[in-house]
Amino acid sequence: MHLVDMLEKPNWMIRIKSLQQSASSVKELVNEKIVAGRHLEAFSIQLVILAIWKQGLHICHAQAASDMEGSPSCGTSRLKRSSHKNGDHNSVECSSAVGNMRPEDVSHQIEGEFLQEVERAEQFAKSIEHGNIEMPDAMEMIFQSALALGRRGGVDELMGDSETALSLYSKAVHLLVFLLVEAHSLILNPPFSLTNSDRYRLRNYVEILNSRQVQLRLILKSDDQQCPT
């Protein structure tokens, strides 16, 4: 998904896909914290995942409401389908969703993801010592993790390990794009915001890392073509 598309956010499905990618990338970071035994940090970042899925639900509900307002017959057809269980199950769905997915369908999937992540958060909370504990800054940890991934990718690239470098650059970009595109819209405590300088710096990082990924893909493609069959 192109960064410009996500920044412009032309439709609800692109927003959902962006949030899904964000949740996946942040969840990977949570898992790393758990393996390292940093349960409080993992819990703090886990709360961000919950906020991501909440935002996804909000988008789906808003889109479903918009569809209903924009097409009165859609609501009528849904009522008919619900009151006639033995009716035609192949009737055309009234929806502006991409493909065959309606906002209600996507919302149902996200609800399942959200409940699973709530359970994980509850498990993490049990492993945290009670008392006056200062919660680590999840967004700062995500940012620092993205920078660390980029640095590790640079080292691997210099060492000639293009595939590992490409993977690390990609992970770094996903976290940076999350901070740049989605994080400010989440309900967090404290709220997250970026200055114009912050946004410029993040976009610059993303552009640099994307440029390195393009170069590495060309190198890997060239290597594949030179390999004897």
GROMACS .gro file of N, CA, C and O in nm, residues 31-134:
model
  416
   31ASN      N    1   0.541  -0.918   2.108
   31ASN     CA    2   0.596  -1.053   2.126
   31ASN      C    3   0.745  -1.049   2.160
   31ASN      O    4   0.793  -1.128   2.242
   32GLU      N    5   0.816  -0.957   2.097
   32GLU     CA    6   0.959  -0.944   2.125
   32GLU      C    7   0.982  -0.900   2.270
   32GLU      O    8   1.075  -0.947   2.337
   33LYS      N    9   0.897  -0.810   2.319
   33LYS     CA   10   0.910  -0.764   2.457
   33LYS      C   11   0.882  -0.878   2.555
   33LYS      O   12   0.948  -0.889   2.659
   34ILE      N   13   0.784  -0.961   2.523
   34ILE     CA   14   0.751  -1.074   2.610
   34ILE      C   15   0.868  -1.172   2.617
   34ILE      O   16   0.906  -1.220   2.725
   35VAL      N   17   0.926  -1.203   2.502
   35VAL     CA   18   1.040  -1.295   2.498
   35VAL      C   19   1.156  -1.239   2.580
   35VAL      O   20   1.227  -1.314   2.648
   36ALA      N   21   1.172  -1.107   2.577
   36ALA     CA   22   1.281  -1.043   2.651
   36ALA      C   23   1.249  -1.027   2.800
   36ALA      O   24   1.333  -0.980   2.877
   37GLY      N   25   1.127  -1.066   2.840
   37GLY     CA   26   1.088  -1.055   2.980
   37GLY      C   27   1.047  -0.916   3.022
   37GLY      O   28   1.035  -0.888   3.142
   38ARG      N   29   1.022  -0.828   2.927
   38ARG     CA   30   0.982  -0.690   2.958
   38ARG      C   31   0.829  -0.680   2.954
   38ARG      O   32   0.770  -0.623   2.862
   39HIS      N   33   0.767  -0.734   3.055
   39HIS     CA   34   0.621  -0.748   3.056
   39HIS      C   35   0.549  -0.614   3.066
   39HIS      O   36   0.443  -0.596   3.005
   40LEU      N   37   0.603  -0.521   3.142
   40LEU     CA   38   0.537  -0.391   3.155
   40LEU      C   39   0.540  -0.317   3.022
   40LEU      O   40   0.440  -0.256   2.981
   41GLU      N   41   0.653  -0.323   2.953
   41GLU     CA   42   0.662  -0.260   2.821
   41GLU      C   43   0.567  -0.327   2.723
   41GLU      O   44   0.502  -0.260   2.642
   42ALA      N   45   0.560  -0.460   2.730
   42ALA     CA   46   0.468  -0.533   2.642
   42ALA      C   47   0.324  -0.492   2.668
   42ALA      O   48   0.245  -0.473   2.574
   43PHE      N   49   0.288  -0.478   2.796
   43PHE     CA   50   0.152  -0.440   2.831
   43PHE      C   51   0.119  -0.300   2.778
   43PHE      O   52   0.011  -0.276   2.724
   44SER      N   53   0.214  -0.208   2.792
   44SER     CA   54   0.193  -0.072   2.745
   44SER      C   55   0.168  -0.069   2.595
   44SER      O   56   0.078   0.000   2.546
   45ILE      N   57   0.247  -0.145   2.520
   45ILE     CA   58   0.230  -0.149   2.374
   45ILE      C   59   0.104  -0.225   2.336
   45ILE      O   60   0.037  -0.193   2.237
   46GLN      N   61   0.068  -0.325   2.417
   46GLN     CA   62  -0.055  -0.401   2.391
   46GLN      C   63  -0.177  -0.310   2.396
   46GLN      O   64  -0.273  -0.330   2.320
   47LEU      N   65  -0.175  -0.210   2.482
   47LEU     CA   66  -0.287  -0.116   2.489
   47LEU      C   67  -0.302  -0.038   2.359
   47LEU      O   68  -0.413   0.002   2.322
   48VAL      N   69  -0.191  -0.018   2.289
   48VAL     CA   70  -0.197   0.050   2.159
   48VAL      C   71  -0.270  -0.038   2.058
   48VAL      O   72  -0.349   0.011   1.977
   49ILE      N   73  -0.246  -0.169   2.065
   49ILE     CA   74  -0.315  -0.261   1.974
   49ILE      C   75  -0.466  -0.255   1.998
   49ILE      O   76  -0.546  -0.255   1.903
   50LEU      N   77  -0.506  -0.249   2.124
   50LEU     CA   78  -0.649  -0.237   2.155
   50LEU      C   79  -0.706  -0.108   2.095
   50LEU      O   80  -0.817  -0.108   2.040
   51ALA      N   81  -0.630   0.000   2.104
   51ALA     CA   82  -0.675   0.127   2.048
   51ALA      C   83  -0.686   0.119   1.895
   51ALA      O   84  -0.775   0.180   1.835
   52ILE      N   85  -0.596   0.045   1.833
   52ILE     CA   86  -0.600   0.028   1.687
   52ILE      C   87  -0.729  -0.041   1.646
   52ILE      O   88  -0.800   0.003   1.554
   53TRP      N   89  -0.763  -0.152   1.714
   53TRP     CA   90  -0.884  -0.225   1.677
   53TRP      C   91  -1.010  -0.146   1.711
   53TRP      O   92  -1.111  -0.156   1.641
   54LYS      N   93  -1.006  -0.067   1.818
   54LYS     CA   94  -1.120   0.019   1.849
   54LYS      C   95  -1.144   0.119   1.736
   54LYS      O   96  -1.258   0.146   1.699
   55GLN      N   97  -1.035   0.173   1.684
   55GLN     CA   98  -1.048   0.267   1.573
   55GLN      C   99  -1.104   0.197   1.449
   55GLN      O  100  -1.185   0.254   1.375
   56GLY      N  101  -1.062   0.073   1.428
   56GLY     CA  102  -1.116  -0.003   1.316
   56GLY      C  103  -1.266  -0.024   1.328
   56GLY      O  104  -1.340  -0.011   1.230
   57LEU      N  105  -1.311  -0.056   1.449
   57LEU     CA  106  -1.455  -0.073   1.472
   57LEU      C  107  -1.529   0.058   1.448
   57LEU      O  108  -1.638   0.059   1.389
   58HIS      N  109  -1.472   0.167   1.494
   58HIS     CA  110  -1.534   0.299   1.474
   58HIS      C  111  -1.551   0.329   1.325
   58HIS      O  112  -1.657   0.377   1.281
   59ILE      N  113  -1.448   0.300   1.246
   59ILE     CA  114  -1.454   0.325   1.102
   59ILE      C  115  -1.563   0.240   1.037
   59ILE      O  116  -1.641   0.288   0.954
   60CYS      N  117  -1.569   0.112   1.075
   60CYS     CA  118  -1.671   0.022   1.017
   60CYS      C  119  -1.812   0.069   1.053
   60CYS      O  120  -1.901   0.070   0.968
   61HIS      N  121  -1.833   0.106   1.178
   61HIS     CA  122  -1.965   0.150   1.221
   61HIS      C  123  -2.005   0.279   1.150
   61HIS      O  124  -2.121   0.295   1.109
   62ALA      N  125  -1.909   0.370   1.135
   62ALA     CA  126  -1.938   0.496   1.067
   62ALA      C  127  -1.971   0.472   0.920
   62ALA      O  128  -2.062   0.534   0.864
   63GLN      N  129  -1.900   0.379   0.857
   63GLN     CA  130  -1.925   0.349   0.716
   63GLN      C  131  -2.060   0.281   0.699
   63GLN      O  132  -2.135   0.310   0.605
   64ALA      N  133  -2.093   0.190   0.790
   64ALA     CA  134  -2.223   0.122   0.783
   64ALA      C  135  -2.337   0.222   0.798
   64ALA      O  136  -2.437   0.215   0.725
   65ALA      N  137  -2.320   0.317   0.890
   65ALA     CA  138  -2.423   0.420   0.908
   65ALA      C  139  -2.435   0.508   0.785
   65ALA      O  140  -2.545   0.545   0.743
   66SER      N  141  -2.321   0.539   0.724
   66SER     CA  142  -2.321   0.621   0.603
   66SER      C  143  -2.391   0.549   0.488
   66SER      O  144  -2.467   0.609   0.411
   67ASP      N  145  -2.367   0.417   0.477
   67ASP     CA  146  -2.432   0.339   0.372
   67ASP      C  147  -2.584   0.339   0.391
   67ASP      O  148  -2.660   0.349   0.295
   68MET      N  149  -2.627   0.326   0.515
   68MET     CA  150  -2.770   0.324   0.544
   68MET      C  151  -2.835   0.457   0.510
   68MET      O  152  -2.944   0.463   0.452
   69GLU      N  153  -2.767   0.567   0.543
   69GLU     CA  154  -2.822   0.699   0.515
   69GLU      C  155  -2.824   0.728   0.365
   69GLU      O  156  -2.916   0.791   0.314
   70GLY      N  157  -2.722   0.678   0.295
   70GLY     CA  158  -2.712   0.707   0.153
   70GLY      C  159  -2.801   0.621   0.066
   70GLY      O  160  -2.826   0.654  -0.049
   71SER      N  161  -2.849   0.509   0.120
   71SER     CA  162  -2.932   0.419   0.040
   71SER      C  163  -3.045   0.363   0.125
   71SER      O  164  -3.031   0.259   0.187
   72PRO      N  165  -3.158   0.434   0.132
   72PRO     CA  166  -3.270   0.390   0.216
   72PRO      C  167  -3.317   0.249   0.182
   72PRO      O  168  -3.357   0.174   0.269
   73SER      N  169  -3.312   0.213   0.054
   73SER     CA  170  -3.359   0.080   0.015
   73SER      C  171  -3.272  -0.029   0.071
   73SER      O  172  -3.314  -0.143   0.086
   74CYS      N  173  -3.147   0.008   0.103
   74CYS     CA  174  -3.055  -0.091   0.158
   74CYS      C  175  -3.105  -0.139   0.293
   74CYS      O  176  -3.104  -0.257   0.322
   75GLY      N  177  -3.149  -0.046   0.377
   75GLY     CA  178  -3.199  -0.084   0.508
   75GLY      C  179  -3.322  -0.171   0.496
   75GLY      O  180  -3.340  -0.268   0.569
   76THR      N  181  -3.410  -0.136   0.400
   76THR     CA  182  -3.531  -0.214   0.380
   76THR      C  183  -3.498  -0.356   0.337
   76THR      O  184  -3.557  -0.452   0.386
   77SER      N  185  -3.402  -0.369   0.245
   77SER     CA  186  -3.368  -0.503   0.196
   77SER      C  187  -3.308  -0.587   0.306
   77SER      O  188  -3.331  -0.707   0.313
   78ARG      N  189  -3.232  -0.525   0.397
   78ARG     CA  190  -3.173  -0.601   0.507
   78ARG      C  191  -3.280  -0.649   0.602
   78ARG      O  192  -3.274  -0.760   0.655
   79LEU      N  193  -3.381  -0.563   0.626
   79LEU     CA  194  -3.490  -0.604   0.714
   79LEU      C  195  -3.566  -0.722   0.655
   79LEU      O  196  -3.605  -0.815   0.725
   80LYS      N  197  -3.585  -0.718   0.523
   80LYS     CA  198  -3.655  -0.827   0.457
   80LYS      C  199  -3.576  -0.956   0.468
   80LYS      O  200  -3.632  -1.062   0.492
   81ARG      N  201  -3.443  -0.945   0.451
   81ARG     CA  202  -3.362  -1.066   0.458
   81ARG      C  203  -3.364  -1.125   0.597
   81ARG      O  204  -3.364  -1.245   0.617
   82SER      N  205  -3.366  -1.038   0.700
   82SER     CA  206  -3.363  -1.088   0.837
   82SER      C  207  -3.497  -1.148   0.877
   82SER      O  208  -3.504  -1.233   0.965
   83SER      N  209  -3.607  -1.103   0.814
   83SER     CA  210  -3.739  -1.154   0.851
   83SER      C  211  -3.780  -1.276   0.769
   83SER      O  212  -3.878  -1.340   0.799
   84HIS      N  213  -3.701  -1.306   0.662
   84HIS     CA  214  -3.731  -1.423   0.580
   84HIS      C  215  -3.605  -1.509   0.573
   84HIS      O  216  -3.528  -1.501   0.479
   85LYS      N  217  -3.584  -1.590   0.675
   85LYS     CA  218  -3.462  -1.669   0.684
   85LYS      C  219  -3.450  -1.771   0.572
   85LYS      O  220  -3.341  -1.814   0.538
   86ASN      N  221  -3.562  -1.811   0.514
   86ASN     CA  222  -3.559  -1.911   0.408
   86ASN      C  223  -3.562  -1.847   0.269
   86ASN      O  224  -3.586  -1.914   0.170
   87GLY      N  225  -3.536  -1.718   0.264
   87GLY     CA  226  -3.540  -1.648   0.137
   87GLY      C  227  -3.416  -1.673   0.055
   87GLY      O  228  -3.336  -1.762   0.082
   88ASP      N  229  -3.398  -1.590  -0.048
   88ASP     CA  230  -3.286  -1.606  -0.141
   88ASP      C  231  -3.159  -1.555  -0.076
   88ASP      O  232  -3.140  -1.436  -0.057
   89HIS      N  233  -3.066  -1.646  -0.042
   89HIS     CA  234  -2.941  -1.608   0.022
   89HIS      C  235  -2.843  -1.549  -0.077
   89HIS      O  236  -2.738  -1.499  -0.039
   90ASN      N  237  -2.873  -1.556  -0.206
   90ASN     CA  238  -2.784  -1.503  -0.307
   90ASN      C  239  -2.826  -1.365  -0.355
   90ASN      O  240  -2.778  -1.316  -0.457
   91SER      N  241  -2.917  -1.303  -0.283
   91SER     CA  242  -2.962  -1.170  -0.323
   91SER      C  243  -2.847  -1.071  -0.314
   91SER      O  244  -2.755  -1.087  -0.235
   92VAL      N  245  -2.854  -0.969  -0.396
   92VAL     CA  246  -2.744  -0.873  -0.404
   92VAL      C  247  -2.738  -0.790  -0.277
   92VAL      O  248  -2.838  -0.734  -0.233
   93GLU      N  249  -2.619  -0.783  -0.216
   93GLU     CA  250  -2.601  -0.702  -0.095
   93GLU      C  251  -2.593  -0.555  -0.134
   93GLU      O  252  -2.528  -0.519  -0.232
   94CYS      N  253  -2.656  -0.472  -0.052
   94CYS     CA  254  -2.651  -0.329  -0.077
   94CYS      C  255  -2.537  -0.272   0.006
   94CYS      O  256  -2.550  -0.253   0.126
   95SER      N  257  -2.425  -0.248  -0.057
   95SER     CA  258  -2.308  -0.203   0.017
   95SER      C  259  -2.209  -0.137  -0.076
   95SER      O  260  -2.201  -0.169  -0.193
   96SER      N  261  -2.134  -0.042  -0.021
   96SER     CA  262  -2.029   0.024  -0.099
   96SER      C  263  -1.893  -0.033  -0.067
   96SER      O  264  -1.791   0.023  -0.104
   97ALA      N  265  -1.889  -0.145   0.006
   97ALA     CA  266  -1.761  -0.205   0.045
   97ALA      C  267  -1.687  -0.259  -0.075
   97ALA      O  268  -1.746  -0.294  -0.176
   98VAL      N  269  -1.555  -0.268  -0.061
   98VAL     CA  270  -1.473  -0.323  -0.167
   98VAL      C  271  -1.497  -0.473  -0.176
   98VAL      O  272  -1.502  -0.542  -0.075
   99GLY      N  273  -1.512  -0.524  -0.299
   99GLY     CA  274  -1.537  -0.666  -0.317
   99GLY      C  275  -1.671  -0.705  -0.257
   99GLY      O  276  -1.770  -0.636  -0.272
  100ASN      N  277  -1.673  -0.819  -0.189
  100ASN     CA  278  -1.797  -0.869  -0.128
  100ASN      C  279  -1.805  -0.838   0.020
  100ASN      O  280  -1.897  -0.884   0.088
  101MET      N  281  -1.709  -0.763   0.073
  101MET     CA  282  -1.705  -0.735   0.216
  101MET      C  283  -1.783  -0.609   0.250
  101MET      O  284  -1.756  -0.502   0.196
  102ARG      N  285  -1.880  -0.623   0.337
  102ARG     CA  286  -1.954  -0.507   0.387
  102ARG      C  287  -1.888  -0.458   0.515
  102ARG      O  288  -1.816  -0.533   0.582
  103PRO      N  289  -1.914  -0.333   0.555
  103PRO     CA  290  -1.860  -0.285   0.682
  103PRO      C  291  -1.898  -0.374   0.799
  103PRO      O  292  -1.819  -0.396   0.891
  104GLU      N  293  -2.022  -0.428   0.796
  104GLU     CA  294  -2.067  -0.515   0.904
  104GLU      C  295  -1.983  -0.643   0.912
  104GLU      O  296  -1.953  -0.693   1.020
  105ASP      N  297  -1.947  -0.696   0.794
  105ASP     CA  298  -1.866  -0.818   0.790
  105ASP      C  299  -1.727  -0.792   0.847
  105ASP      O  300  -1.674  -0.871   0.926
  106VAL      N  301  -1.667  -0.681   0.803
  106VAL     CA  302  -1.534  -0.646   0.851
  106VAL      C  303  -1.537  -0.618   1.001
  106VAL      O  304  -1.448  -0.657   1.076
  107SER      N  305  -1.643  -0.550   1.045
  107SER     CA  306  -1.658  -0.519   1.187
  107SER      C  307  -1.662  -0.646   1.271
  107SER      O  308  -1.601  -0.653   1.378
  108HIS      N  309  -1.731  -0.748   1.221
  108HIS     CA  310  -1.741  -0.875   1.293
  108HIS      C  311  -1.602  -0.938   1.308
  108HIS      O  312  -1.568  -0.990   1.415
  109GLN      N  313  -1.522  -0.932   1.203
  109GLN     CA  314  -1.387  -0.987   1.209
  109GLN      C  315  -1.301  -0.909   1.310
  109GLN      O  316  -1.226  -0.968   1.388
  110ILE      N  317  -1.313  -0.777   1.305
  110ILE     CA  318  -1.233  -0.694   1.395
  110ILE      C  319  -1.273  -0.716   1.540
  110ILE      O  320  -1.187  -0.716   1.630
  111GLU      N  321  -1.402  -0.735   1.565
  111GLU     CA  322  -1.447  -0.763   1.702
  111GLU      C  323  -1.379  -0.887   1.757
  111GLU      O  324  -1.340  -0.892   1.874
  112GLY      N  325  -1.365  -0.989   1.671
  112GLY     CA  326  -1.297  -1.111   1.714
  112GLY      C  327  -1.152  -1.085   1.749
  112GLY      O  328  -1.100  -1.133   1.851
  113GLU      N  329  -1.084  -1.006   1.664
  113GLU     CA  330  -0.944  -0.970   1.691
  113GLU      C  331  -0.933  -0.891   1.821
  113GLU      O  332  -0.843  -0.913   1.903
  114PHE      N  333  -1.025  -0.797   1.839
  114PHE     CA  334  -1.022  -0.712   1.957
  114PHE      C  335  -1.038  -0.794   2.086
  114PHE      O  336  -0.963  -0.775   2.183
  115LEU      N  337  -1.131  -0.888   2.085
  115LEU     CA  338  -1.153  -0.970   2.204
  115LEU      C  339  -1.031  -1.056   2.236
  115LEU      O  340  -0.995  -1.075   2.353
  116GLN      N  341  -0.966  -1.107   2.133
  116GLN     CA  342  -0.844  -1.186   2.155
  116GLN      C  343  -0.734  -1.100   2.218
  116GLN      O  344  -0.663  -1.145   2.309
  117GLU      N  345  -0.722  -0.977   2.169
  117GLU     CA  346  -0.618  -0.889   2.223
  117GLU      C  347  -0.652  -0.842   2.364
  117GLU      O  348  -0.561  -0.816   2.444
  118VAL      N  349  -0.780  -0.831   2.396
  118VAL     CA  350  -0.820  -0.798   2.533
  118VAL      C  351  -0.775  -0.909   2.628
  118VAL      O  352  -0.722  -0.883   2.737
  119GLU      N  353  -0.794  -1.033   2.585
  119GLU     CA  354  -0.752  -1.147   2.667
  119GLU      C  355  -0.601  -1.145   2.689
  119GLU      O  356  -0.552  -1.172   2.799
  120ARG      N  357  -0.527  -1.112   2.584
  120ARG     CA  358  -0.381  -1.104   2.597
  120ARG      C  359  -0.342  -0.994   2.696
  120ARG      O  360  -0.253  -1.012   2.779
  121ALA      N  361  -0.409  -0.880   2.685
  121ALA     CA  362  -0.379  -0.769   2.775
  121ALA      C  363  -0.405  -0.808   2.920
  121ALA      O  364  -0.328  -0.773   3.011
  122GLU      N  365  -0.513  -0.881   2.943
  122GLU     CA  366  -0.545  -0.926   3.079
  122GLU      C  367  -0.438  -1.021   3.131
  122GLU      O  368  -0.402  -1.017   3.249
  123GLN      N  369  -0.388  -1.108   3.044
  123GLN     CA  370  -0.281  -1.199   3.085
  123GLN      C  371  -0.153  -1.123   3.118
  123GLN      O  372  -0.084  -1.154   3.216
  124PHE      N  373  -0.121  -1.023   3.036
  124PHE     CA  374  -0.001  -0.943   3.063
  124PHE      C  375  -0.014  -0.869   3.196
  124PHE      O  376   0.082  -0.858   3.272
  125ALA      N  377  -0.135  -0.819   3.222
  125ALA     CA  378  -0.157  -0.742   3.345
  125ALA      C  379  -0.132  -0.827   3.469
  125ALA      O  380  -0.085  -0.776   3.572
  126LYS      N  381  -0.161  -0.956   3.460
  126LYS     CA  382  -0.142  -1.045   3.575
  126LYS      C  383   0.006  -1.062   3.610
  126LYS      O  384   0.039  -1.093   3.724
  127SER      N  385   0.092  -1.044   3.511
  127SER     CA  386   0.235  -1.065   3.534
  127SER      C  387   0.307  -0.938   3.578
  127SER      O  388   0.428  -0.939   3.601
  128ILE      N  389   0.231  -0.829   3.591
  128ILE     CA  390   0.290  -0.701   3.631
  128ILE      C  391   0.274  -0.681   3.780
  128ILE      O  392   0.166  -0.703   3.836
  129GLU      N  393   0.380  -0.638   3.845
  129GLU     CA  394   0.374  -0.612   3.989
  129GLU      C  395   0.284  -0.492   4.015
  129GLU      O  396   0.288  -0.392   3.944
  130HIS      N  397   0.202  -0.504   4.119
  130HIS     CA  398   0.111  -0.396   4.153
  130HIS      C  399   0.184  -0.288   4.234
  130HIS      O  400   0.285  -0.314   4.297
  131GLY      N  401   0.130  -0.169   4.230
  131GLY     CA  402   0.190  -0.059   4.302
  131GLY      C  403   0.197   0.065   4.214
  131GLY      O  404   0.136   0.070   4.106
  132ASN      N  405   0.270   0.163   4.259
  132ASN     CA  406   0.285   0.287   4.183
  132ASN      C  407   0.388   0.267   4.072
  132ASN      O  408   0.507   0.295   4.089
  133ILE      N  409   0.341   0.214   3.960
  133ILE     CA  410   0.430   0.184   3.848
  133ILE      C  411   0.407   0.287   3.738
  133ILE      O  412   0.294   0.313   3.697
  134GLU      N  413   0.515   0.344   3.690
  134GLU     CA  414   0.504   0.439   3.579
  134GLU      C  415   0.500   0.362   3.448
  134GLU      O  416   0.590   0.284   3.418
   0.00000   0.00000   0.00000
